[in-house]
Coordinates of C-alpha atoms in Angstrom, one line a residue:
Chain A
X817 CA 74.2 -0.7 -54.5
X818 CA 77.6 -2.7 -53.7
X819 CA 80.1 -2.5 -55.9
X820 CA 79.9 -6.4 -56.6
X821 CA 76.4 -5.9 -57.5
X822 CA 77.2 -3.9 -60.5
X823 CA 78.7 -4.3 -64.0
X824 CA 80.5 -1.3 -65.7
X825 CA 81.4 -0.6 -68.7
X826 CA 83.6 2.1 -69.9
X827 CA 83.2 3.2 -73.4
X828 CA 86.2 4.1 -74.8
X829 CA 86.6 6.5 -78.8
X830 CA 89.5 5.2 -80.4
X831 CA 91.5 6.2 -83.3
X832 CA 94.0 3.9 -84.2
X833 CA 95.8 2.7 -81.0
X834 CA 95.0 5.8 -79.1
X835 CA 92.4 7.8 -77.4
X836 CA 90.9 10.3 -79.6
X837 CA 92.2 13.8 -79.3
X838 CA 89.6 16.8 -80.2
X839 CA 90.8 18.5 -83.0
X840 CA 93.7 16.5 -84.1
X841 CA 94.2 16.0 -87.5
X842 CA 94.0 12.2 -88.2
X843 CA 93.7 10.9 -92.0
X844 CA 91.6 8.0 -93.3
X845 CA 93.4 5.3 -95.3
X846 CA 90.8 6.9 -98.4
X847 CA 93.5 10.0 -97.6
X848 CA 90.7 12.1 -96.1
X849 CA 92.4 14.4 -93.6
X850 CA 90.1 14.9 -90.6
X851 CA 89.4 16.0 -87.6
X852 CA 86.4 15.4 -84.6
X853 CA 85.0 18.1 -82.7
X854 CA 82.2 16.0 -81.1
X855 CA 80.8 12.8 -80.4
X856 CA 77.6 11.7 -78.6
X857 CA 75.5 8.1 -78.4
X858 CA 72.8 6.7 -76.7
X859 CA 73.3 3.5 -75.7
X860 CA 70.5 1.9 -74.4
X861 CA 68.2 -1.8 -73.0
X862 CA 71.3 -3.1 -71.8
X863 CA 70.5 -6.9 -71.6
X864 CA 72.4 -10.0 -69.7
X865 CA 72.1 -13.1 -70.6
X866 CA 73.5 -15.5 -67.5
X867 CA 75.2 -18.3 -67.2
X868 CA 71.8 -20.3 -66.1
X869 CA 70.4 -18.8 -69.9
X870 CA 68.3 -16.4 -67.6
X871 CA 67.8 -13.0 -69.5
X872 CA 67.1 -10.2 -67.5
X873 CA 66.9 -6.5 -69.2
X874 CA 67.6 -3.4 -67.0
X875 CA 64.5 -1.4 -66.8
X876 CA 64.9 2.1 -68.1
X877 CA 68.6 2.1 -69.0
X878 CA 68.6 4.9 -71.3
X879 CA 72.1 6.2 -71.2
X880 CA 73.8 9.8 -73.1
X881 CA 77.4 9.4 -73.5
X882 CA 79.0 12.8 -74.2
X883 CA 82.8 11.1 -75.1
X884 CA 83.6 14.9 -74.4
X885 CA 82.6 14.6 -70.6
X886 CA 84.3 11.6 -69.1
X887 CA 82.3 11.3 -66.5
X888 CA 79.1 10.4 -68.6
X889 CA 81.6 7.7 -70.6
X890 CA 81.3 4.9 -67.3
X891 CA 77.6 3.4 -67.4
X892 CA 77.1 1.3 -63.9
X893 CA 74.8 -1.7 -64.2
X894 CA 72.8 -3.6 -61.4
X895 CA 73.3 -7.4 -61.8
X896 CA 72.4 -10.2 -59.6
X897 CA 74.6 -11.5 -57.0
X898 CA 76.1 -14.9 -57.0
X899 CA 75.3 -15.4 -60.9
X900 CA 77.7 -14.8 -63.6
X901 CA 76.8 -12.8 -66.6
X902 CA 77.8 -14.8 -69.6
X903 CA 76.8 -12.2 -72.5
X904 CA 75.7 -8.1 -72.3
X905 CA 74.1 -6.8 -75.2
X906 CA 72.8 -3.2 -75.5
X907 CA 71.5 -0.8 -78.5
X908 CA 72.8 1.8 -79.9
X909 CA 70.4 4.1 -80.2
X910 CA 66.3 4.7 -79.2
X911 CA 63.7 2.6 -79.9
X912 CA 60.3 2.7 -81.9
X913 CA 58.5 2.8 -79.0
X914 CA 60.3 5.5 -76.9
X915 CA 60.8 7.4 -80.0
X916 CA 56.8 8.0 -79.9
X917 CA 56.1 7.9 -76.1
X918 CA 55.8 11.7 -76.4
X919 CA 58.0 14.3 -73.7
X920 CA 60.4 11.8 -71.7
X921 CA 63.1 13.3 -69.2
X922 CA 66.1 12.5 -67.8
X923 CA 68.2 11.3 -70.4
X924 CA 65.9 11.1 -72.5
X925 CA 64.7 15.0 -72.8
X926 CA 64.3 16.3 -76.1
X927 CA 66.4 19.4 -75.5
X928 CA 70.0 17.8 -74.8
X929 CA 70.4 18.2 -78.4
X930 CA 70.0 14.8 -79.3
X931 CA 66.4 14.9 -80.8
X932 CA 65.3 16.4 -83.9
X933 CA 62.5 19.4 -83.8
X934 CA 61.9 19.5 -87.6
X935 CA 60.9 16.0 -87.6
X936 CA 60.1 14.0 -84.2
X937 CA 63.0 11.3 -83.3
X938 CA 66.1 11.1 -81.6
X939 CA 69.4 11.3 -83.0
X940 CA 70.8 8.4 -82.2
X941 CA 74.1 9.4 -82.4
X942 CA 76.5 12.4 -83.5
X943 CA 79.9 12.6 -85.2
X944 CA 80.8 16.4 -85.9
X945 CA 84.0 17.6 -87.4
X946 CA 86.0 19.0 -90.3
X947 CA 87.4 17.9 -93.3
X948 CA 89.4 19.4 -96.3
X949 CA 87.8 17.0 -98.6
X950 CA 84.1 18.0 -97.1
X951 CA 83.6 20.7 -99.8
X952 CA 80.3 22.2 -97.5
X953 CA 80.4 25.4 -95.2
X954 CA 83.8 25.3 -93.4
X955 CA 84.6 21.9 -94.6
X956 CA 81.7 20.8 -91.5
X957 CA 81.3 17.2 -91.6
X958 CA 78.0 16.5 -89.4
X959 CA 76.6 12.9 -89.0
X960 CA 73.6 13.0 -86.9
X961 CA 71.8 9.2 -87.1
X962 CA 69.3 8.2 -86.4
X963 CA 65.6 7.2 -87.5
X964 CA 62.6 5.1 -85.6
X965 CA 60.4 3.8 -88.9
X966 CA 61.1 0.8 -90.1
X967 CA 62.7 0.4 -93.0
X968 CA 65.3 3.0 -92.0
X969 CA 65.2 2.1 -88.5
X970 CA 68.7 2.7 -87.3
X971 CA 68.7 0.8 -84.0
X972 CA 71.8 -1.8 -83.8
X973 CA 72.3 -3.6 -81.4
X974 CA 76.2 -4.6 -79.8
X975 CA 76.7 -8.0 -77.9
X976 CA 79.5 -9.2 -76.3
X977 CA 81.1 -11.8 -73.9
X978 CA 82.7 -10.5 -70.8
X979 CA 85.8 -11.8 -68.9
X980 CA 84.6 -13.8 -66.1
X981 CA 85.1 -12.3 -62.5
X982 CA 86.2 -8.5 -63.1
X983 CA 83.3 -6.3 -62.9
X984 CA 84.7 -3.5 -65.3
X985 CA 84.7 -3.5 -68.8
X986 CA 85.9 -1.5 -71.3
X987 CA 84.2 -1.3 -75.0
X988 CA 86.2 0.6 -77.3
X989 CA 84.6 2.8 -80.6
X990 CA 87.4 2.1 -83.1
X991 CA 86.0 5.4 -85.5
X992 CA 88.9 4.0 -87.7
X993 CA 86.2 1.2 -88.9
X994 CA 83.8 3.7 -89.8
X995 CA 86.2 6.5 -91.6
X996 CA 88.1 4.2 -93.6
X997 CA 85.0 3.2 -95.2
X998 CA 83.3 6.3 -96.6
X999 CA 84.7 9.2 -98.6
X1000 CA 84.7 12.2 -96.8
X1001 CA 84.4 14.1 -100.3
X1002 CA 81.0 12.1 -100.7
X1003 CA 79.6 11.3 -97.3
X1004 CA 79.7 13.9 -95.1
X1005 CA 76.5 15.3 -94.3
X1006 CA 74.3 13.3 -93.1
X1007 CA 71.1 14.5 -90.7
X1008 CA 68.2 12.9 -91.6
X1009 CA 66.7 9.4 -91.4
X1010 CA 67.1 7.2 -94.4
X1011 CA 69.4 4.7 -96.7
X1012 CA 72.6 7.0 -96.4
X1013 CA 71.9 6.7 -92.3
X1014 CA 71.2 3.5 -92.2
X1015 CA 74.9 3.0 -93.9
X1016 CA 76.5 4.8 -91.2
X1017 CA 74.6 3.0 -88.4
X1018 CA 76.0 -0.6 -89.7
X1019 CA 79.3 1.3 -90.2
X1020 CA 79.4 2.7 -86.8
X1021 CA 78.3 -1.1 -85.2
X1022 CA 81.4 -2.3 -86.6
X1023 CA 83.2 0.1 -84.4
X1024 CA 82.4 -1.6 -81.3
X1025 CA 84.9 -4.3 -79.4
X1026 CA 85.0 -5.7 -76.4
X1027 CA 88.5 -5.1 -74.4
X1028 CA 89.4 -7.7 -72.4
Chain B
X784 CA 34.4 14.5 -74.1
X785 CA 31.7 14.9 -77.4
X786 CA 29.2 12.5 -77.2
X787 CA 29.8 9.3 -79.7
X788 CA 33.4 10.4 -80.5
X789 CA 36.0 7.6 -80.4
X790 CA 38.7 7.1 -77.6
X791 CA 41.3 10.3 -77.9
X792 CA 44.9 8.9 -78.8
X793 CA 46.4 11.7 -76.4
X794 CA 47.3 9.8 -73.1
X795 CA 46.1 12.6 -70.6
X796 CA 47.1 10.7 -67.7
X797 CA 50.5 12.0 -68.6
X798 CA 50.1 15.4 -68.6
X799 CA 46.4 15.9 -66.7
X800 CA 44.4 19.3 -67.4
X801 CA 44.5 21.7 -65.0
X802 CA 42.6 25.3 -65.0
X803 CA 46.2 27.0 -63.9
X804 CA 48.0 24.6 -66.8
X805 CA 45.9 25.4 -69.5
X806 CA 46.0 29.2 -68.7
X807 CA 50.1 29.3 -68.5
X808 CA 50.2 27.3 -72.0
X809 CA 47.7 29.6 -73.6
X810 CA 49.3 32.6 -72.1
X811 CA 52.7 31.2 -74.2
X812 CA 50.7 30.6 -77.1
X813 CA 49.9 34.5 -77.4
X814 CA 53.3 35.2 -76.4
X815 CA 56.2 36.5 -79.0
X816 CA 58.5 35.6 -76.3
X817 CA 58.7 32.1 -78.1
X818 CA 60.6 33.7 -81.2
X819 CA 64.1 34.8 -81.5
X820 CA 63.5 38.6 -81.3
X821 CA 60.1 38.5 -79.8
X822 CA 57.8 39.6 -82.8
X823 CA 55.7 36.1 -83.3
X824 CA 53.6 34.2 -81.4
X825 CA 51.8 31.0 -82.2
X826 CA 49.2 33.1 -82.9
X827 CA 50.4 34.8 -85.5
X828 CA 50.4 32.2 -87.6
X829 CA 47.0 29.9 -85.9
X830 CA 44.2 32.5 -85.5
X831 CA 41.1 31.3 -83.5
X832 CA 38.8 33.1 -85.6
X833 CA 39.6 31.6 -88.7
X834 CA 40.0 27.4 -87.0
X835 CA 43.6 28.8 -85.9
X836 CA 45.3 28.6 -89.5
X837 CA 46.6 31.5 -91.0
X838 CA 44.4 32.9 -93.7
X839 CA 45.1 35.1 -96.9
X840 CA 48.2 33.5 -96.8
X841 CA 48.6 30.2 -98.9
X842 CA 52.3 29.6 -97.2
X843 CA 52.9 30.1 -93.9
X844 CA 54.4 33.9 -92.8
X845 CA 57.3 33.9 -90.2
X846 CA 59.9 36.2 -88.6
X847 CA 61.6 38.8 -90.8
X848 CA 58.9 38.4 -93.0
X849 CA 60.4 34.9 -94.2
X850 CA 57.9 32.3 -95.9
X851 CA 57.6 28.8 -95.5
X852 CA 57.0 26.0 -97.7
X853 CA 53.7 25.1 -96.0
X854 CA 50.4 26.3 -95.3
X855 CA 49.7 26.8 -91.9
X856 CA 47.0 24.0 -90.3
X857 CA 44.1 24.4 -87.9
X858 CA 44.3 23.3 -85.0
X859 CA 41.6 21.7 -83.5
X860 CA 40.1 18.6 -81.9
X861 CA 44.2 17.4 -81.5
X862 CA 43.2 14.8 -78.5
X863 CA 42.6 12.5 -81.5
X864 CA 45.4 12.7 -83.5
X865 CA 47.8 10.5 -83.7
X866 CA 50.7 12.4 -86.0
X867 CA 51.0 16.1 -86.9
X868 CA 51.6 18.3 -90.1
X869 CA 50.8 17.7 -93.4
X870 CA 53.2 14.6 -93.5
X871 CA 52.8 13.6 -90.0
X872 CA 56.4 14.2 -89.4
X873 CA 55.3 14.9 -86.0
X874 CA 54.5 12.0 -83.9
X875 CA 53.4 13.6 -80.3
X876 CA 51.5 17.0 -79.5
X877 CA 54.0 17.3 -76.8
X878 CA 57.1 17.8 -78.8
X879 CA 55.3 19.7 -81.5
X880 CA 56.5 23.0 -80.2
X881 CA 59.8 22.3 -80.9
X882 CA 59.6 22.4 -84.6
X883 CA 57.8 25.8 -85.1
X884 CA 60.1 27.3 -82.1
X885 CA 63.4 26.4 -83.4
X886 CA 62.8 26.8 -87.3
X887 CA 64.4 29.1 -88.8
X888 CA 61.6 30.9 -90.8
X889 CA 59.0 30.8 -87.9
X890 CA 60.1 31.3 -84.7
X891 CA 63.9 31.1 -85.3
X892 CA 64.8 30.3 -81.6
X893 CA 66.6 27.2 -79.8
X894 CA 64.2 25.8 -77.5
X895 CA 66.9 26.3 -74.6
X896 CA 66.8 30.2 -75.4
X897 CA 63.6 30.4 -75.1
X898 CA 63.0 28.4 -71.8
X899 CA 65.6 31.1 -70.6
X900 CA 63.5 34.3 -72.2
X901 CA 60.4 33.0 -70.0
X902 CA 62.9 32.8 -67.0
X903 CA 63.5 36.2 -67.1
X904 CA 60.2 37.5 -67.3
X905 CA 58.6 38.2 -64.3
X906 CA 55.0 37.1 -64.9
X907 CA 56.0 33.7 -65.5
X908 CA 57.2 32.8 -62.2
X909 CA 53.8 32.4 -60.3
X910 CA 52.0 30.6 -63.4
X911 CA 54.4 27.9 -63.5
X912 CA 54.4 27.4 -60.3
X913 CA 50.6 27.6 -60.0
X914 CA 50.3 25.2 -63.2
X915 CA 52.9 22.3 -61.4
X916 CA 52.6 23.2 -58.2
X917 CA 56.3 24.2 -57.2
X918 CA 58.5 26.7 -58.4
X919 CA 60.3 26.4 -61.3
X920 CA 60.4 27.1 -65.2
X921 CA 61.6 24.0 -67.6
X922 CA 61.3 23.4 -70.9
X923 CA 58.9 20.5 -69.8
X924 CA 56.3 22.3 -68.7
X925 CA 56.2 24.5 -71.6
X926 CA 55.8 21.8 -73.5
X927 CA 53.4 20.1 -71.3
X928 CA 51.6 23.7 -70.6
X929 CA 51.2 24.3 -73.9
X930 CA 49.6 20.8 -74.9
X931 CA 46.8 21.3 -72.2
X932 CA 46.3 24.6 -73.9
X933 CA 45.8 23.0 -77.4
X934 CA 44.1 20.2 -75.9
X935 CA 41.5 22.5 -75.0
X936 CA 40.4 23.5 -78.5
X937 CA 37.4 21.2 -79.0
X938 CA 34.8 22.0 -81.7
X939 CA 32.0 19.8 -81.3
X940 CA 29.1 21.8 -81.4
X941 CA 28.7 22.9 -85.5
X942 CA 25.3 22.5 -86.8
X943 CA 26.3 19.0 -88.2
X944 CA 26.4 18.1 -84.6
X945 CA 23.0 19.8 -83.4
X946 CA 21.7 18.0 -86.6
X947 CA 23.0 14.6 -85.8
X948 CA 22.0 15.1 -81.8
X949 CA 18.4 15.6 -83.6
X950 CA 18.4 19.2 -82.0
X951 CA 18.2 20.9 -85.6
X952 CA 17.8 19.4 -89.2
X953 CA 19.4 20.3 -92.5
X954 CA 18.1 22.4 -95.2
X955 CA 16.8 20.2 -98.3
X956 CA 20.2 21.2 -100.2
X957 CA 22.6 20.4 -96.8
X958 CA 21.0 16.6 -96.8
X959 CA 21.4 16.5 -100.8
X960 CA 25.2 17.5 -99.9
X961 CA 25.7 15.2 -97.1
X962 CA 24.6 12.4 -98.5
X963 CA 26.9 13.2 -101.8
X964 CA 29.6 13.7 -99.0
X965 CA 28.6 10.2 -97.7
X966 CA 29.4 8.4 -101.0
X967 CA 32.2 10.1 -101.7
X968 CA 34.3 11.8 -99.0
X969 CA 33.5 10.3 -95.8
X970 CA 36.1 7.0 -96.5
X971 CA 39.0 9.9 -96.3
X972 CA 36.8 12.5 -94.4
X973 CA 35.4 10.1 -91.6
X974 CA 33.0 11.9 -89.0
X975 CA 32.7 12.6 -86.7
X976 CA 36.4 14.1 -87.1
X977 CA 35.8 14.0 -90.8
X978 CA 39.7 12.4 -91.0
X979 CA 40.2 8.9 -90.8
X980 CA 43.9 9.9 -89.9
X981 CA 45.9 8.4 -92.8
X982 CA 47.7 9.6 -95.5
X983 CA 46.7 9.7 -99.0
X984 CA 47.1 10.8 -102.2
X985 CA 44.2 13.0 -103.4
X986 CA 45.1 13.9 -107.0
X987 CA 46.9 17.1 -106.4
X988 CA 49.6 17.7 -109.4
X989 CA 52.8 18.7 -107.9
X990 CA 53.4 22.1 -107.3
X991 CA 57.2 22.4 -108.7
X992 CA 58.4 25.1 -106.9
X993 CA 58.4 23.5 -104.0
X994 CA 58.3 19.8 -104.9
X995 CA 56.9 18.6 -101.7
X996 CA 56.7 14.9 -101.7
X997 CA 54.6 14.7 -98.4
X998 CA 54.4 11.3 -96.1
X999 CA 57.5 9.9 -98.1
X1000 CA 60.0 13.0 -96.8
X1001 CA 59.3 11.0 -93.2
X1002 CA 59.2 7.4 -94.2
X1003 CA 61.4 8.0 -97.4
X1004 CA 59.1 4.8 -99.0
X1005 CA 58.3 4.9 -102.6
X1006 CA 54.7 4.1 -101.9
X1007 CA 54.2 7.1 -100.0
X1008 CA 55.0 10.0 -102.8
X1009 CA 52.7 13.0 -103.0
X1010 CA 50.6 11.2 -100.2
X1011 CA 49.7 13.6 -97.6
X1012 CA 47.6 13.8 -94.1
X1013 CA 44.1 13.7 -94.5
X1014 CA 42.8 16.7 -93.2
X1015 CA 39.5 17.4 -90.7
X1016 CA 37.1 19.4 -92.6
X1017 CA 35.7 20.8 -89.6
X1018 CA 35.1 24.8 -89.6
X1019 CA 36.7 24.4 -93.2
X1020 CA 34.5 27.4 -93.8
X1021 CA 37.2 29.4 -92.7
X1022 CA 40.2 27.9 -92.9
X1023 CA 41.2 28.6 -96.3
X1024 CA 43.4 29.1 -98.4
X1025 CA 43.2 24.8 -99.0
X1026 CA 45.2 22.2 -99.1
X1027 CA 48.9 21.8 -97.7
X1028 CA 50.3 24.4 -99.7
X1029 CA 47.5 26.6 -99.8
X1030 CA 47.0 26.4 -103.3
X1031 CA 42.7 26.6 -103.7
X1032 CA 41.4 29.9 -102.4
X1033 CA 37.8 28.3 -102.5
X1034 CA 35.6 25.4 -101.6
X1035 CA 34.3 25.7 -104.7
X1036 CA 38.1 24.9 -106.3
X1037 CA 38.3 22.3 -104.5
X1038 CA 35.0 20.7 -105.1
X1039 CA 36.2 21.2 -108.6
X1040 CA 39.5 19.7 -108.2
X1041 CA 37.5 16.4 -107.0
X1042 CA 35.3 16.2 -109.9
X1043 CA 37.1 17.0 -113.2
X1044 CA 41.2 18.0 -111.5
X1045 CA 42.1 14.7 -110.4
X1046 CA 45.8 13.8 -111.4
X1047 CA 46.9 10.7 -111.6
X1048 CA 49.8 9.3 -110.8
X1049 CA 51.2 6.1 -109.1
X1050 CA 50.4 6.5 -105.4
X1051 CA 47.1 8.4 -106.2
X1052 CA 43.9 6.8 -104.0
X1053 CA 41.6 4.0 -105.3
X1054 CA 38.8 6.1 -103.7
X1055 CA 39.5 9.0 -106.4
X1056 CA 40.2 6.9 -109.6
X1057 CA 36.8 6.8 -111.0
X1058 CA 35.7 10.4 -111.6
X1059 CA 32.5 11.3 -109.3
X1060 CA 30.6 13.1 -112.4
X1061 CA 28.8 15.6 -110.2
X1062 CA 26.5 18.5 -111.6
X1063 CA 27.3 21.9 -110.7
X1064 CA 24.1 21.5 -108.2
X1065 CA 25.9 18.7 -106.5
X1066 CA 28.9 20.6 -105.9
X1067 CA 27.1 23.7 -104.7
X1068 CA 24.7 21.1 -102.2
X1069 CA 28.6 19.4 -100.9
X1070 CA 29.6 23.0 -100.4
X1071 CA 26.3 23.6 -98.5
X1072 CA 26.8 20.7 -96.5
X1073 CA 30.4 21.7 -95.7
X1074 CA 29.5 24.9 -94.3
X1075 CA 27.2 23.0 -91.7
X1076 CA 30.7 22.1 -90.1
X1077 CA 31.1 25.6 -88.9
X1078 CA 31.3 26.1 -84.9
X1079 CA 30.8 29.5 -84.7
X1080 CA 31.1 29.1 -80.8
X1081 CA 34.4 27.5 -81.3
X1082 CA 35.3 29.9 -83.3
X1083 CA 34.3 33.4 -81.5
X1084 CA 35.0 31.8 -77.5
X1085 CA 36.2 34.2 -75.6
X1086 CA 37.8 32.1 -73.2
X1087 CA 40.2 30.5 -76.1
X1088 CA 41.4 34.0 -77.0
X1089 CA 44.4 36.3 -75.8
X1090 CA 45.1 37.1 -72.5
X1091 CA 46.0 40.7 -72.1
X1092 CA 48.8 41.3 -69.8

């Protein structure tokens, strides 16, 4: 594949107006002092919409981002040549349908740690980390999310516009949108599907921007 | 394939049968290699002899002697099913591993560990490869090895099936009972799996120590309280203690529980709101007809059994 037949985007976990450092002690504007120790998403049926209203989803485009490991952070999309992509839209999460398909691989494996064993599903995503305020065993916070039956299905799904003629994009995850909204005190377990993860999943949509 | 059975939901065309595949995934079944310090099997828990649940034990019994919150199921016929456990929390034989593997009061083992444990056993090596053909040991073809095992377990051949094959007829007492079973179990207990597959509420009060809410811990909807997988009754002979937490010790509880026990409550079935007056000879003719389900050569094949080393 040629580099001009590709779009990439680069997802980027922001706190405030800088990368996220593991570990670091940020507070939310509740006063919650925290810190992440890990962060994982699936991001998945990215979709373009071009300029001639064609819309063309990539096959199988199932993608793990580890925001520990840089190198899965960078997701590289085939788009046609000579046609300009007017809008990209993606989920964040798995589907109802690949969430019953049965043994997948790949990305899609359920031992990456990003499926459940008690109960069958993917997690969609994963914040992990500590809090003072988290009264629970070593003040864990743990946010897995995720959940495939409907009404708690926690699928969202992100659109947005890119900047004609570059072929690299960057989305940031501005975490600030989702910590300044919850109480660490109250929310911070949070492993199973249902109203409380549906909360988090509109919370965590709200994260995503488009950086031109 | 049994004759006059409908379409199995399991999509075999993913994960075809294969003599070497089958023998791998039911040498792992009889292996405690699968829990964290090697003491339990699968089969300590699913015994062929009695429909591969656990008997004498109305929860199930894991490692360190821990107990569960569930009585262990049969397993049998699981081509045609299309969700798992009591509250079908499962919703693919092939991942179904996973959950008695890794939790903590069964097999208390991340699945990772234990694809490593088989790596380092010796015997392993040639039956992977012979079940997939190269070399290699994932967690995969556990899975998948183990599914063609369990695929395998088929009962078909009870005397309810000679009888409906017109190869053998029922006693006066097993008609009486079947045609009881007709009017009033077969819209939950369907043959020829006698399970229609859905979950329902079947008048059970709830058991307060453990407060299992069944279907509704999955889909979290109010409408699905106390509601619970309908269950084959199939070799139900010997699959007792009954019921999802094991709480009838007898067919002839439960026959009882149907007749004069039902509670009701909200989500309880339409099926079960009228009560089904039967005499004590109709309950003793439904438990005559029940023991017709019993495969016996299911139940004693050799060829489903352990493997010795």
């Amino acid at each position: 594949m040629h580099a001009q037949d590709s779009l990439r985007i680069r997802f980027q976990l922001f706190l405030g107006n800088e990368p996220i450092e593991w570990g670091k002690k940020y507070i939310t504007s509740n006063a919650d002092t925290f810190a992440i120790n890990s962060c994982k998403a699936y991001f998945s049926k990215f979709t373009f919409t071009y300029q001639n209203n064609k819309i063309v989803q990539i096959p199988n485009s199932y993608y793990l981002v580890d925001f520990s490991e840089p190198n899965t952070t960078e997701i590289s999309l085939p788009i046609s040549t000579n046609k300009a992509v007017k809008a990209v839209s993606f989920t964040i999460g798995i589907d109802s349908a690949t969430n019953t398909a049965g043994l997948l691989s790949g990305a899609l494996s359920p031992m990456l740690g990003m499926y459940w064993s008690w109960q069958s599903g993917y997690i969609n995503w994963k914040i992990e980390g500590t809090s003072p305020s988290a009264k629970t065993r070593k003040n864990a916070f743990q946010f897995h999310i995720g959940g495939y039956l409907p009404p708690n299905l926690a699928v969202i799904t992100v659109t947005f516009e890119p900047q004609k003629g570059i072929n690299n994009h960057v989305v940031r995850v501005q975490l600030d949108e989702l910590f300044n909204q919850i109480s660490l005190k109250e929310t911070n377990t949070i492993m199973i599907p249902g109203k409380p993860a549906m909360v988090l999943a509109n919370l965590f949509q709200n994260c995503f921007h488009y950086k031109p | 394939m049994p004759n006059g059975w409908p379409a199995p939901a399991y999509n075999f065309t993913n994960n075809p049968l294969t003599e070497e595949g089958i023998l791998l995934g039911q040498t792992l079944f009889y292996d405690p290699i699968l829990s964290r310090d090697s003491t339990i099997s699968c089969a300590s828990c699913h015994l062929q002899a009695t429909g591969f649940a656990h008997v004498d034990h109305d929860l199930s019994h894991g490692i360190d002697n821990r107990i569960g919150t569930r009585n262990a199921a049969s397993i049998m016929n699981l081509a045609w099913s299309k969700t798992f456990f009591w509250d079908g929390s499962i919703n693919h034989l092939d991942v179904l591993p996973l959950a008695p593997i890794e939790h903590k009061d069964e097999m208390d083992l991340p699945f990772s560990e234990a694809v490593k444990k088989i790596r380092r056993d010796n015997k392993y090596r040639p039956l992977y490869a012979n079940a997939f053909g190269t070399i290699g040991i994932s967690g995969e073809r556990t899975l998948k090895a183990l599914s063609q095992y369990m695929l395998t377990l088929v009962s078909a051949n009870a005397k309810y099936d000679a009888v409906m094959a017109k190869k053998d007829s029922f006693t006066i007492v097993e008609q009486k009972g079947y045609l009881l079973f007709k009017q009033h179990c077969s819209s939950c207990h369907t043959e020829p799996l006698f399970t229609n597959g859905n979950f329902e509420n079947n008048g059970l009060p709830i058991d307060t120590t453990l407060n299992d809410m069944g279907r509704m811990r999955v889909s979290t909807l109010e409408t699905d309280r106390l509601k619970f997988k309908v269950p084959t009754l199939r070799n139900i002979q010997f699959t007792y203690p009954y019921m999802h937490d094991g709480r009838f010790a007898t067919l002839t509880e439960v026959l009882k529980h149907y007749n004069t026990g039902i509670y009701n409550s909200n989500t309880l079935s339409d099926k079960l709101k009228t009560p089904m007056q039967l005499s004590d000879n109709q309950r003793v003719e439904i438990v005559a007809f029940l023991k017709t389900l019993t495969d016996t050569e299911f139940l004693l094949n050799k060829k489903y059994g352990f493997i010795g080393k």
